[in-house]
PDB file of C-alpha atoms and ligand atoms in Angstrom:
ATOM      1  CA  MET A   1       6.278  -8.209  19.490  1.00  0.00           C
ATOM      2  CA  SER A   2       4.368 -11.233  17.725  1.00  0.00           C
ATOM      3  CA  LYS A   3       0.782 -10.798  18.001  1.00  0.00           C
ATOM      4  CA  GLN A   4      -2.211 -13.328  17.742  1.00  0.00           C
ATOM      5  CA  PRO A   5      -4.494 -12.983  14.541  1.00  0.00           C
ATOM      6  CA  MET A   6      -7.606 -11.688  15.511  1.00  0.00           C
ATOM      7  CA  ILE A   7     -10.855 -13.656  13.383  1.00  0.00           C
ATOM      8  CA  LEU A   8     -14.064 -11.848  14.602  1.00  0.00           C
ATOM      9  CA  ASP A   9     -16.668 -14.266  15.996  1.00  0.00           C
ATOM     10  CA  HIS A  10     -19.689 -11.351  15.980  1.00  0.00           C
ATOM     11  CA  PRO A  11     -22.920 -12.585  15.049  1.00  0.00           C
ATOM     12  CA  LEU A  12     -23.276 -10.144  12.084  1.00  0.00           C
ATOM     13  CA  VAL A  13     -20.101 -10.300  10.358  1.00  0.00           C
ATOM     14  CA  GLN A  14     -20.662 -13.940  10.244  1.00  0.00           C
ATOM     15  CA  HIS A  15     -23.879 -13.420   8.661  1.00  0.00           C
ATOM     16  CA  LYS A  16     -22.382 -10.716   6.116  1.00  0.00           C
ATOM     17  CA  VAL A  17     -19.314 -13.341   5.708  1.00  0.00           C
ATOM     18  CA  SER A  18     -22.153 -16.260   4.953  1.00  0.00           C
ATOM     19  CA  LEU A  19     -24.210 -14.054   2.108  1.00  0.00           C
ATOM     20  CA  LEU A  20     -20.832 -13.167   0.332  1.00  0.00           C
ATOM     21  CA  ARG A  21     -19.868 -16.690   0.072  1.00  0.00           C
ATOM     22  CA  ASN A  22     -22.792 -17.545  -1.575  1.00  0.00           C
ATOM     23  CA  LYS A  23     -22.520 -17.812  -5.357  1.00  0.00           C
ATOM     24  CA  ASN A  24     -25.784 -16.424  -6.222  1.00  0.00           C
ATOM     25  CA  THR A  25     -24.815 -13.247  -4.673  1.00  0.00           C
ATOM     26  CA  GLY A  26     -24.828 -10.822  -7.623  1.00  0.00           C
ATOM     27  CA  THR A  27     -22.263  -7.768  -7.933  1.00  0.00           C
ATOM     28  CA  LYS A  28     -24.186  -5.178  -6.248  1.00  0.00           C
ATOM     29  CA  GLU A  29     -24.651  -7.086  -3.185  1.00  0.00           C
ATOM     30  CA  PHE A  30     -21.813  -8.656  -2.797  1.00  0.00           C
ATOM     31  CA  LYS A  31     -19.877  -4.944  -3.101  1.00  0.00           C
ATOM     32  CA  GLU A  32     -22.294  -3.955  -0.811  1.00  0.00           C
ATOM     33  CA  LEU A  33     -21.402  -6.308   1.908  1.00  0.00           C
ATOM     34  CA  VAL A  34     -17.800  -6.060   1.557  1.00  0.00           C
ATOM     35  CA  SER A  35     -17.850  -2.729   2.311  1.00  0.00           C
ATOM     36  CA  GLU A  36     -20.289  -3.261   5.077  1.00  0.00           C
ATOM     37  CA  LEU A  37     -17.871  -5.853   6.463  1.00  0.00           C
ATOM     38  CA  ALA A  38     -15.071  -3.221   6.345  1.00  0.00           C
ATOM     39  CA  MET A  39     -16.735  -1.137   8.362  1.00  0.00           C
ATOM     40  CA  LEU A  40     -17.421  -3.878  10.970  1.00  0.00           C
ATOM     41  CA  LEU A  41     -13.689  -4.982  11.049  1.00  0.00           C
ATOM     42  CA  CYS A  42     -12.575  -1.356  11.330  1.00  0.00           C
ATOM     43  CA  TYR A  43     -14.691  -0.658  14.133  1.00  0.00           C
ATOM     44  CA  GLU A  44     -12.636  -3.895  16.013  1.00  0.00           C
ATOM     45  CA  ALA A  45      -9.175  -2.790  14.442  1.00  0.00           C
ATOM     46  CA  THR A  46      -9.226   0.888  15.646  1.00  0.00           C
ATOM     47  CA  ARG A  47      -9.903  -0.275  19.628  1.00  0.00           C
ATOM     48  CA  ASP A  48      -6.677   1.016  20.521  1.00  0.00           C
ATOM     49  CA  LEU A  49      -7.078   4.433  18.674  1.00  0.00           C
ATOM     50  CA  PRO A  50      -5.480   6.848  21.379  1.00  0.00           C
ATOM     51  CA  THR A  51      -8.339   9.631  22.739  1.00  0.00           C
ATOM     52  CA  GLU A  52      -7.875  12.505  24.701  1.00  0.00           C
ATOM     53  CA  GLU A  53     -10.692  14.254  27.098  1.00  0.00           C
ATOM     54  CA  VAL A  54     -12.665  17.418  26.204  1.00  0.00           C
ATOM     55  CA  GLU A  55     -15.563  19.161  27.931  1.00  0.00           C
ATOM     56  CA  ILE A  56     -18.301  19.634  25.716  1.00  0.00           C
ATOM     57  CA  GLU A  57     -21.723  21.506  26.280  1.00  0.00           C
ATOM     58  CA  THR A  58     -24.658  19.705  25.966  1.00  0.00           C
ATOM     59  CA  PRO A  59     -28.105  21.049  25.617  1.00  0.00           C
ATOM     60  CA  VAL A  60     -28.103  20.240  29.990  1.00  0.00           C
ATOM     61  CA  ALA A  61     -24.463  20.922  31.428  1.00  0.00           C
ATOM     62  CA  VAL A  62     -20.918  20.380  30.321  1.00  0.00           C
ATOM     63  CA  ALA A  63     -19.411  17.192  29.731  1.00  0.00           C
ATOM     64  CA  ARG A  64     -15.822  15.578  30.400  1.00  0.00           C
ATOM     65  CA  THR A  65     -16.186  13.262  27.367  1.00  0.00           C
ATOM     66  CA  LYS A  66     -13.246  11.763  25.138  1.00  0.00           C
ATOM     67  CA  VAL A  67     -12.669  12.590  21.202  1.00  0.00           C
ATOM     68  CA  LEU A  68     -10.153  10.461  18.972  1.00  0.00           C
ATOM     69  CA  ALA A  69      -6.564  11.998  19.885  1.00  0.00           C
ATOM     70  CA  GLY A  70      -5.611  13.127  15.949  1.00  0.00           C
ATOM     71  CA  ARG A  71      -3.573  10.311  15.304  1.00  0.00           C
ATOM     72  CA  LYS A  72      -2.866  10.423  11.254  1.00  0.00           C
ATOM     73  CA  LEU A  73      -4.060   7.099   9.440  1.00  0.00           C
ATOM     74  CA  ALA A  74      -3.431   5.680   5.992  1.00  0.00           C
ATOM     75  CA  LEU A  75      -5.809   3.411   4.778  1.00  0.00           C
ATOM     76  CA  VAL A  76      -3.907   1.140   1.346  1.00  0.00           C
ATOM     77  CA  PRO A  77      -5.674  -1.126  -0.233  1.00  0.00           C
ATOM     78  CA  ILE A  78      -3.994  -3.760  -2.296  1.00  0.00           C
ATOM     79  CA  LEU A  79      -5.272  -3.721  -5.852  1.00  0.00           C
ATOM     80  CA  ARG A  80      -7.995  -4.692  -7.209  1.00  0.00           C
ATOM     81  CA  ALA A  81     -10.284  -6.234  -4.215  1.00  0.00           C
ATOM     82  CA  GLY A  82      -8.549  -4.170  -1.544  1.00  0.00           C
ATOM     83  CA  LEU A  83     -10.661  -0.991  -3.231  1.00  0.00           C
ATOM     84  CA  GLY A  84     -13.738  -2.485  -2.612  1.00  0.00           C
ATOM     85  CA  MET A  85     -12.934  -1.913   1.493  1.00  0.00           C
ATOM     86  CA  VAL A  86     -11.989   1.539   1.353  1.00  0.00           C
ATOM     87  CA  ASP A  87     -15.573   3.529   1.743  1.00  0.00           C
ATOM     88  CA  GLY A  88     -16.529   1.162   4.294  1.00  0.00           C
ATOM     89  CA  MET A  89     -13.669   2.244   6.331  1.00  0.00           C
ATOM     90  CA  LEU A  90     -13.378   6.119   5.073  1.00  0.00           C
ATOM     91  CA  THR A  91     -17.418   5.856   6.457  1.00  0.00           C
ATOM     92  CA  LEU A  92     -15.628   5.137  10.198  1.00  0.00           C
ATOM     93  CA  LEU A  93     -12.467   7.312   9.591  1.00  0.00           C
ATOM     94  CA  PRO A  94     -13.348  10.138   7.532  1.00  0.00           C
ATOM     95  CA  ALA A  95     -10.186  11.905   7.856  1.00  0.00           C
ATOM     96  CA  ALA A  96      -7.688   9.125   6.669  1.00  0.00           C
ATOM     97  CA  LYS A  97      -5.376   9.514   3.617  1.00  0.00           C
ATOM     98  CA  VAL A  98      -5.310   6.570   1.022  1.00  0.00           C
ATOM     99  CA  GLY A  99      -2.524   5.349  -0.549  1.00  0.00           C
ATOM    100  CA  HIS A 100      -2.986   2.028  -3.570  1.00  0.00           C
ATOM    101  CA  ILE A 101      -0.331  -0.756  -3.632  1.00  0.00           C
ATOM    102  CA  GLY A 102      -1.196  -3.043  -6.854  1.00  0.00           C
ATOM    103  CA  LEU A 103      -0.076  -6.751  -6.738  1.00  0.00           C
ATOM    104  CA  TYR A 104      -1.627  -9.381  -9.333  1.00  0.00           C
ATOM    105  CA  ARG A 105      -0.546 -13.207  -8.731  1.00  0.00           C
ATOM    106  CA  ASN A 106       0.831 -14.818 -11.277  1.00  0.00           C
ATOM    107  CA  GLU A 107      -1.250 -17.633 -12.145  1.00  0.00           C
ATOM    108  CA  GLU A 108       1.289 -20.531 -12.510  1.00  0.00           C
ATOM    109  CA  THR A 109       3.346 -19.758  -9.596  1.00  0.00           C
ATOM    110  CA  LEU A 110       1.180 -17.495  -7.330  1.00  0.00           C
ATOM    111  CA  GLU A 111       3.788 -15.002  -6.783  1.00  0.00           C
ATOM    112  CA  PRO A 112       2.685 -11.837  -6.568  1.00  0.00           C
ATOM    113  CA  VAL A 113       3.661  -9.108  -9.278  1.00  0.00           C
ATOM    114  CA  GLU A 114       3.891  -5.688  -8.471  1.00  0.00           C
ATOM    115  CA  TYR A 115       2.810  -3.025 -10.722  1.00  0.00           C
ATOM    116  CA  TYR A 116       1.807   0.102  -9.039  1.00  0.00           C
ATOM    117  CA  CYS A 117       2.598   1.876  -5.664  1.00  0.00           C
ATOM    118  CA  LYS A 118       1.649   5.626  -4.225  1.00  0.00           C
ATOM    119  CA  LEU A 119       1.623   5.972  -0.899  1.00  0.00           C
ATOM    120  CA  PRO A 120       0.941   9.487   1.211  1.00  0.00           C
ATOM    121  CA  ALA A 121       4.049  11.024   1.169  1.00  0.00           C
ATOM    122  CA  ASP A 122       3.942  11.135   4.789  1.00  0.00           C
ATOM    123  CA  ILE A 123       3.335   7.556   5.291  1.00  0.00           C
ATOM    124  CA  ALA A 124       5.993   7.372   7.957  1.00  0.00           C
ATOM    125  CA  GLU A 125       4.130   9.095  10.311  1.00  0.00           C
ATOM    126  CA  ARG A 126       0.898   7.608   9.537  1.00  0.00           C
ATOM    127  CA  ASP A 127      -0.724   4.633  11.522  1.00  0.00           C
ATOM    128  CA  VAL A 128      -1.359   2.451   8.066  1.00  0.00           C
ATOM    129  CA  ILE A 129      -4.001  -0.225   7.569  1.00  0.00           C
ATOM    130  CA  VAL A 130      -3.609  -2.691   4.740  1.00  0.00           C
ATOM    131  CA  LEU A 131      -6.693  -3.611   3.035  1.00  0.00           C
ATOM    132  CA  ASP A 132      -7.423  -6.643   1.051  1.00  0.00           C
ATOM    133  CA  PRO A 133     -10.470  -9.477   1.264  1.00  0.00           C
ATOM    134  CA  MET A 134      -8.442 -11.949   0.449  1.00  0.00           C
ATOM    135  CA  LEU A 135      -5.607 -13.636   2.454  1.00  0.00           C
ATOM    136  CA  ALA A 136      -4.536 -16.732   0.213  1.00  0.00           C
ATOM    137  CA  THR A 137      -0.716 -17.797   0.307  1.00  0.00           C
ATOM    138  CA  GLY A 138      -0.323 -14.355   1.861  1.00  0.00           C
ATOM    139  CA  GLY A 139       2.252 -13.415  -0.786  1.00  0.00           C
ATOM    140  CA  SER A 140       0.568 -10.318  -1.796  1.00  0.00           C
ATOM    141  CA  ALA A 141       0.173  -8.944   2.128  1.00  0.00           C
ATOM    142  CA  ARG A 142       3.691  -9.758   2.664  1.00  0.00           C
ATOM    143  CA  ASP A 143       5.111  -7.812  -0.411  1.00  0.00           C
ATOM    144  CA  ALA A 144       2.412  -5.197  -0.038  1.00  0.00           C
ATOM    145  CA  ILE A 145       3.447  -4.419   3.876  1.00  0.00           C
ATOM    146  CA  THR A 146       7.088  -5.042   2.770  1.00  0.00           C
ATOM    147  CA  GLN A 147       6.781  -2.199   0.295  1.00  0.00           C
ATOM    148  CA  ILE A 148       4.777  -0.118   2.915  1.00  0.00           C
ATOM    149  CA  LYS A 149       8.102  -0.657   5.894  1.00  0.00           C
ATOM    150  CA  LYS A 150      10.577   0.362   3.135  1.00  0.00           C
ATOM    151  CA  ARG A 151       8.646   4.004   2.658  1.00  0.00           C
ATOM    152  CA  GLY A 152       9.220   3.876   6.539  1.00  0.00           C
ATOM    153  CA  ALA A 153       5.710   2.982   7.692  1.00  0.00           C
ATOM    154  CA  ARG A 154       6.257   1.560  11.187  1.00  0.00           C
ATOM    155  CA  SER A 155       2.827   1.018  12.779  1.00  0.00           C
ATOM    156  CA  ILE A 156       0.875  -1.614  10.275  1.00  0.00           C
ATOM    157  CA  LYS A 157      -2.052  -3.295  10.783  1.00  0.00           C
ATOM    158  CA  PHE A 158      -3.934  -5.881   7.923  1.00  0.00           C
ATOM    159  CA  ILE A 159      -7.347  -6.274   7.539  1.00  0.00           C
ATOM    160  CA  GLY A 160      -9.064  -8.896   5.514  1.00  0.00           C
ATOM    161  CA  ILE A 161     -12.444 -10.923   5.360  1.00  0.00           C
ATOM    162  CA  ILE A 162     -11.423 -13.848   4.438  1.00  0.00           C
ATOM    163  CA  ALA A 163      -7.885 -15.868   5.266  1.00  0.00           C
ATOM    164  CA  ALA A 164      -6.295 -19.635   4.701  1.00  0.00           C
ATOM    165  CA  PRO A 165      -4.468 -20.973   7.544  1.00  0.00           C
ATOM    166  CA  GLU A 166      -1.565 -20.619   4.830  1.00  0.00           C
ATOM    167  CA  GLY A 167      -1.728 -17.213   4.661  1.00  0.00           C
ATOM    168  CA  LEU A 168      -2.005 -16.386   7.940  1.00  0.00           C
ATOM    169  CA  ALA A 169       1.068 -18.216   8.892  1.00  0.00           C
ATOM    170  CA  LYS A 170       2.817 -16.241   6.346  1.00  0.00           C
ATOM    171  CA  LEU A 171       1.723 -13.007   6.958  1.00  0.00           C
ATOM    172  CA  HIS A 172       2.417 -13.410  10.681  1.00  0.00           C
ATOM    173  CA  GLU A 173       5.701 -14.813  10.225  1.00  0.00           C
ATOM    174  CA  SER A 174       7.063 -12.651   7.940  1.00  0.00           C
ATOM    175  CA  HIS A 175       5.776  -9.431   9.365  1.00  0.00           C
ATOM    176  CA  PRO A 176       5.179 -10.372  13.131  1.00  0.00           C
ATOM    177  CA  ASP A 177       4.819  -6.639  14.176  1.00  0.00           C
ATOM    178  CA  VAL A 178       1.380  -6.471  12.027  1.00  0.00           C
ATOM    179  CA  ASP A 179      -1.689  -6.903  13.658  1.00  0.00           C
ATOM    180  CA  ILE A 180      -4.223  -9.114  11.608  1.00  0.00           C
ATOM    181  CA  TYR A 181      -7.978  -8.520  11.467  1.00  0.00           C
ATOM    182  CA  VAL A 182     -10.086 -11.135   9.415  1.00  0.00           C
ATOM    183  CA  ALA A 183     -14.032 -12.462   9.090  1.00  0.00           C
ATOM    184  CA  ALA A 184     -13.038 -15.894   8.730  1.00  0.00           C
ATOM    185  CA  LEU A 185     -10.572 -18.346   9.102  1.00  0.00           C
ATOM    186  CA  ASP A 186     -11.122 -20.917   6.303  1.00  0.00           C
ATOM    187  CA  ASP A 187     -10.062 -24.455   5.536  1.00  0.00           C
ATOM    188  CA  HIS A 188      -7.080 -24.671   3.007  1.00  0.00           C
ATOM    189  CA  LEU A 189      -6.046 -23.743  -0.142  1.00  0.00           C
ATOM    190  CA  ASN A 190      -6.865 -25.906  -3.495  1.00  0.00           C
ATOM    191  CA  GLU A 191      -4.419 -26.502  -5.848  1.00  0.00           C
ATOM    192  CA  ASN A 192      -4.973 -23.407  -7.903  1.00  0.00           C
ATOM    193  CA  GLY A 193      -4.138 -20.849  -4.897  1.00  0.00           C
ATOM    194  CA  TYR A 194      -7.896 -20.080  -3.998  1.00  0.00           C
ATOM    195  CA  ILE A 195      -8.989 -20.606  -0.493  1.00  0.00           C
ATOM    196  CA  VAL A 196     -11.684 -23.023   0.016  1.00  0.00           C
ATOM    197  CA  PRO A 197     -14.222 -23.138   0.728  1.00  0.00           C
ATOM    198  CA  GLY A 198     -13.434 -18.941   0.340  1.00  0.00           C
ATOM    199  CA  LEU A 199     -16.059 -17.108  -2.056  1.00  0.00           C
ATOM    200  CA  GLY A 200     -14.021 -17.252  -5.380  1.00  0.00           C
ATOM    201  CA  ASP A 201     -12.640 -14.431  -6.914  1.00  0.00           C
ATOM    202  CA  ALA A 202     -13.107 -11.222  -5.117  1.00  0.00           C
ATOM    203  CA  GLY A 203     -11.694  -9.006  -7.811  1.00  0.00           C
ATOM    204  CA  ASP A 204     -13.918 -10.423 -10.410  1.00  0.00           C
ATOM    205  CA  ARG A 205     -16.855 -10.585  -7.735  1.00  0.00           C
ATOM    206  CA  ILE A 206     -16.395  -6.771  -6.789  1.00  0.00           C
ATOM    207  CA  PHE A 207     -16.076  -5.839  -9.988  1.00  0.00           C
ATOM    208  CA  GLY A 208     -18.315  -8.049 -11.893  1.00  0.00           C
ATOM    209  CA  THR A 209     -15.432  -8.884 -14.699  1.00  0.00           C
ATOM    210  CA  LYS A 210     -16.395 -12.523 -14.733  1.00  0.00           C
TER     211      LYS A 210
HETATM  212  C1  PRP B   1      -6.234 -11.798  -5.236  1.00  0.00           C
HETATM  213  C2  PRP B   1      -6.594 -11.063  -3.784  1.00  0.00           C
HETATM  214  C3  PRP B   1      -5.460 -10.950  -2.954  1.00  0.00           C
HETATM  215  C4  PRP B   1      -4.318 -12.289  -3.512  1.00  0.00           C
HETATM  216  C5  PRP B   1      -4.801 -12.895  -2.726  1.00  0.00           C
HETATM  217  O1  PRP B   1      -5.663 -10.883  -5.655  1.00  0.00           O
HETATM  218  O2  PRP B   1      -7.262 -10.038  -3.946  1.00  0.00           O
HETATM  219  O3  PRP B   1      -4.602  -9.627  -3.218  1.00  0.00           O
HETATM  220  O4  PRP B   1      -5.021 -12.704  -5.257  1.00  0.00           O
HETATM  221  O5  PRP B   1      -3.804 -14.394  -2.654  1.00  0.00           O
HETATM  222  P1  PRP B   1      -2.208 -14.575  -2.473  1.00  0.00           P
HETATM  223  O6  PRP B   1      -2.524 -13.992  -0.529  1.00  0.00           O
HETATM  224  O7  PRP B   1      -2.212 -15.515  -2.559  1.00  0.00           O
HETATM  225  O8  PRP B   1      -1.188 -13.733  -2.671  1.00  0.00           O
HETATM  226  P2  PRP B   1      -5.729 -10.980  -7.205  1.00  0.00           P
HETATM  227  O9  PRP B   1      -3.775 -11.344  -7.841  1.00  0.00           O
HETATM  228  O10 PRP B   1      -6.527 -12.154  -7.993  1.00  0.00           O
HETATM  229  O11 PRP B   1      -5.922  -9.665  -8.050  1.00  0.00           O
HETATM  230  P3  PRP B   1      -6.745  -8.873  -8.356  1.00  0.00           P
HETATM  231  O12 PRP B   1      -7.321  -8.236  -7.158  1.00  0.00           O
HETATM  232  O13 PRP B   1      -6.410  -7.666  -9.391  1.00  0.00           O
HETATM  233  O14 PRP B   1      -8.166  -9.798  -8.955  1.00  0.00           O
HETATM  234  N1  URA B   2      -7.936 -14.265  -4.651  1.00  0.00           N
HETATM  235  C1  URA B   2      -9.335 -14.112  -4.562  1.00  0.00           C
HETATM  236  O1  URA B   2      -9.624 -13.587  -5.023  1.00  0.00           O
HETATM  237  N2  URA B   2      -9.698 -15.475  -3.892  1.00  0.00           N
HETATM  238  C2  URA B   2      -9.090 -16.640  -3.390  1.00  0.00           C
HETATM  239  O2  URA B   2      -9.919 -17.468  -3.335  1.00  0.00           O
HETATM  240  C3  URA B   2      -7.376 -16.774  -3.476  1.00  0.00           C
HETATM  241  C4  URA B   2      -6.908 -15.288  -4.189  1.00  0.00           C
END
C-alpha cells in the first residue's frame, strides 16, 4: 500500500522549526527544540495506535474509557542525529524499546555507510519508528529501513524534522509501505548534499561538534 508523506503544518511545529533553523540558536536550545519537535511529531505519528475500553473509577463514578491496547513499539534512531529525538519520543512512549543504527554519509559519494546496528531481539513483533531529523538524499533512511526489514520488522514509520524533495521521493519509492512524518519540506539539496535552506549539520548542532 502506498502512503502519502505527512508534512505537519501545526503552528507550534512551524515555530519551533524556525528557531531550529536559526544559525544563532546554540547547542542547548537546539537540543531542546529537537526533543520538543520529536514529541509533537510523535503525537501525530501515533494517531492510529489501537485502544481498548476499560472501566476506571473516578472519584465520582465509573467511567468507560480508553487506554492503549498494549501494542509493542520500538524506536530506532539513526546515529548520530536521530539520538536527539529519542527523549522526546520516550516522554510519550515510555514503554518503547530502543534500537540503534549507525550510518554516516560518505562526504564525496553521499552514499550511507553502515557501522553499527543493534535492535531489540523481538523487533519483528514490534511497530518500529525510525528517527532522523534530516532526510536529505534519503539514502540513510532507505538503508536503515532496509536493514530493519531484513531483521523481520514489517510495520515501520519514519519521523524526521526537515526533508528535501529528493529524500522524500527516494524513501517513498524504496519503501512505499512506510508512513513518513516530517515537520518541513524544504526546497532542494545543494552540491554538498545539504538541505536548502535546512538547518546545517544536525549532528554537529545537537552535539556541539563544530
Ligand atoms: C546526517 C543526518 C542523516 C543523514 C541524512 O547524518 O543525520 O542521517 O545525514 O542524509 P541522507 O538523507 O543524504 O542520507 P550524517 O551522515 O552527517 O552523520 P551524523 O549524524 O553522524 O553527523
Ligand atoms: N545531514 C544534515 O545534517 N544536514 C543536511 O542538510 C543534510 C544531511
